[in-house]
Tab-separated table of C-alpha atoms in Angstrom:
chain	number	residue	atom	x	y	z
X	1	UNK	CA	-27.817	-24.044	-40.688
X	2	UNK	CA	-25.273	-21.662	-42.211
X	3	UNK	CA	-28.010	-20.521	-44.575
X	4	UNK	CA	-29.891	-18.995	-41.584
X	5	UNK	CA	-28.717	-15.418	-41.175
X	6	UNK	CA	-29.048	-14.177	-37.594
X	7	UNK	CA	-28.641	-10.636	-36.270
X	8	UNK	CA	-27.973	-10.440	-32.508
X	9	UNK	CA	-28.807	-7.031	-31.034
X	10	UNK	CA	-27.673	-6.340	-27.473
X	11	UNK	CA	-25.835	-3.482	-25.775
X	12	UNK	CA	-23.852	-5.840	-23.491
X	13	UNK	CA	-20.776	-6.242	-25.697
X	14	UNK	CA	-19.141	-9.107	-23.758
X	15	UNK	CA	-22.407	-11.064	-23.596
X	16	UNK	CA	-23.025	-10.487	-27.299
X	17	UNK	CA	-19.529	-11.636	-28.276
X	18	UNK	CA	-19.758	-14.788	-26.152
X	19	UNK	CA	-23.235	-15.708	-27.401
X	20	UNK	CA	-22.302	-14.989	-31.023
X	21	UNK	CA	-19.278	-17.276	-30.715
X	22	UNK	CA	-21.417	-20.087	-29.252
X	23	UNK	CA	-24.037	-19.731	-31.989
X	24	UNK	CA	-21.369	-19.610	-34.695
X	25	UNK	CA	-20.000	-22.912	-33.381
X	26	UNK	CA	-23.501	-24.342	-33.847
X	27	UNK	CA	-23.336	-23.487	-37.546
X	28	UNK	CA	-25.337	-20.260	-37.611
X	29	UNK	CA	-24.325	-17.208	-39.632
X	30	UNK	CA	-24.165	-14.479	-36.954
X	31	UNK	CA	-23.853	-10.695	-37.134
X	32	UNK	CA	-24.072	-8.418	-34.113
X	33	UNK	CA	-25.219	-4.891	-33.376
X	34	UNK	CA	-24.724	-2.958	-30.136
X	35	UNK	CA	-28.093	-1.199	-30.288
X	36	UNK	CA	-31.214	-0.388	-32.241
X	37	UNK	CA	-29.802	2.277	-34.541
X	38	UNK	CA	-26.775	0.155	-35.459
X	39	UNK	CA	-29.089	-2.815	-36.109
X	40	UNK	CA	-31.274	-0.811	-38.493
X	41	UNK	CA	-28.166	0.308	-40.401
X	42	UNK	CA	-26.977	-3.280	-40.567
X	43	UNK	CA	-30.352	-4.414	-41.940
X	44	UNK	CA	-30.183	-1.735	-44.651
X	45	UNK	CA	-26.853	-3.175	-45.793
X	46	UNK	CA	-27.669	-6.881	-45.481
X	47	UNK	CA	-30.973	-8.591	-44.657
X	48	UNK	CA	-31.317	-11.461	-42.192
X	49	UNK	CA	-33.776	-14.246	-41.403
X	50	UNK	CA	-33.972	-14.123	-37.618
X	51	UNK	CA	-33.205	-11.357	-35.134
X	52	UNK	CA	-32.348	-11.876	-31.477
X	53	UNK	CA	-33.278	-8.608	-29.779
X	54	UNK	CA	-32.598	-7.504	-26.207
X	55	UNK	CA	-35.481	-5.549	-24.682
X	56	UNK	CA	-33.545	-3.344	-22.241
X	57	UNK	CA	-31.043	-1.154	-24.085
X	58	UNK	CA	-30.103	2.505	-23.622
X	59	UNK	CA	-31.300	4.956	-26.238
X	60	UNK	CA	-33.488	2.993	-28.624
X	61	UNK	CA	-34.886	0.130	-26.528
X	62	UNK	CA	-35.924	-3.263	-27.856
X	63	UNK	CA	-39.625	-2.429	-28.176
X	64	UNK	CA	-38.929	0.685	-30.270
X	65	UNK	CA	-36.370	-1.271	-32.316
X	66	UNK	CA	-38.897	-4.070	-32.872
X	67	UNK	CA	-41.434	-1.552	-34.177
X	68	UNK	CA	-38.931	-0.100	-36.633
X	69	UNK	CA	-37.792	-3.553	-37.785
X	70	UNK	CA	-41.341	-4.792	-38.359
X	71	UNK	CA	-42.220	-1.624	-40.278
X	72	UNK	CA	-39.203	-1.959	-42.594
X	73	UNK	CA	-38.871	-5.778	-42.684
X	74	UNK	CA	-42.181	-7.401	-41.665
X	75	UNK	CA	-41.021	-10.812	-42.904
X	76	UNK	CA	-38.121	-11.058	-40.431
X	77	UNK	CA	-38.769	-13.201	-37.361
X	78	UNK	CA	-37.715	-11.605	-34.068
X	79	UNK	CA	-36.992	-13.437	-30.820
X	80	UNK	CA	-36.939	-11.076	-27.860
X	81	UNK	CA	-34.356	-11.612	-25.104
X	82	UNK	CA	-34.928	-10.242	-21.622
X	83	UNK	CA	-33.317	-10.505	-18.212
X	84	UNK	CA	-36.364	-8.840	-16.642
X	85	UNK	CA	-39.628	-10.802	-16.616
X	86	UNK	CA	-42.071	-7.999	-17.350
X	87	UNK	CA	-45.290	-9.592	-18.595
X	88	UNK	CA	-46.644	-6.360	-20.098
X	89	UNK	CA	-43.529	-5.794	-22.208
X	90	UNK	CA	-43.463	-9.414	-23.370
X	91	UNK	CA	-47.165	-9.308	-24.350
X	92	UNK	CA	-46.621	-5.983	-26.094
X	93	UNK	CA	-43.677	-7.322	-28.105
X	94	UNK	CA	-45.643	-10.411	-29.178
X	95	UNK	CA	-48.568	-8.204	-30.221
X	96	UNK	CA	-46.142	-6.119	-32.305
X	97	UNK	CA	-45.060	-9.186	-34.243
X	98	UNK	CA	-42.230	-10.766	-32.257
X	99	UNK	CA	-42.028	-14.505	-32.872
X	100	UNK	CA	-41.298	-15.394	-29.243
X	101	UNK	CA	-39.147	-14.446	-26.264
X	102	UNK	CA	-36.559	-16.086	-24.027
X	103	UNK	CA	-35.236	-15.201	-20.593
X	104	UNK	CA	-31.558	-14.358	-20.116
X	105	UNK	CA	-29.301	-16.081	-19.500
X	106	UNK	CA	-30.480	-18.232	-22.384
X	107	UNK	CA	-29.923	-21.940	-22.734
X	108	UNK	CA	-28.017	-22.155	-26.028
X	109	UNK	CA	-29.695	-25.417	-27.095
X	110	UNK	CA	-33.130	-23.877	-26.513
X	111	UNK	CA	-32.080	-20.721	-28.349
X	112	UNK	CA	-30.844	-22.700	-31.356
X	113	UNK	CA	-34.171	-24.595	-31.500
X	114	UNK	CA	-36.052	-21.280	-31.325
X	115	UNK	CA	-33.915	-19.824	-34.136
X	116	UNK	CA	-34.513	-22.935	-36.270
X	117	UNK	CA	-38.273	-22.755	-35.657
X	118	UNK	CA	-38.367	-19.037	-36.468
X	119	UNK	CA	-36.328	-19.560	-39.651
X	120	UNK	CA	-38.654	-22.360	-40.790
X	121	UNK	CA	-41.680	-20.135	-40.129
X	122	UNK	CA	-40.118	-17.324	-42.139
X	123	UNK	CA	-39.411	-19.655	-45.071
X	124	UNK	CA	-42.931	-21.093	-45.029
X	125	UNK	CA	-44.471	-17.597	-44.878
X	126	UNK	CA	-42.385	-16.364	-47.827
X	127	UNK	CA	-43.717	-19.011	-50.207
């Protein structure tokens, strides 16, 4: 799965580093960003296939970041990550084009399956 490029966006630096390391061990190509603005800069420099996006972040939150990503890169699949089960926010993110969402802490096997599914959807939509 090294051909699947994943961008992990989360302001919790230790969590991001640990999750990135676990996903890298599973054969994914992982980049990280500490927030929405940094993620948008990263996407300008290098595109990706799947984004893992935390909802609760200071400054530019996940919903605002999702809107910007979908405006600039509508083909990218986004999986929202949240530690707070807020049904309205989840429904809103799905309506804005998020592929799916997972609750933190995430089960890495489930997350890898979700990334694979999102990457396959992106590839089938780009044909």
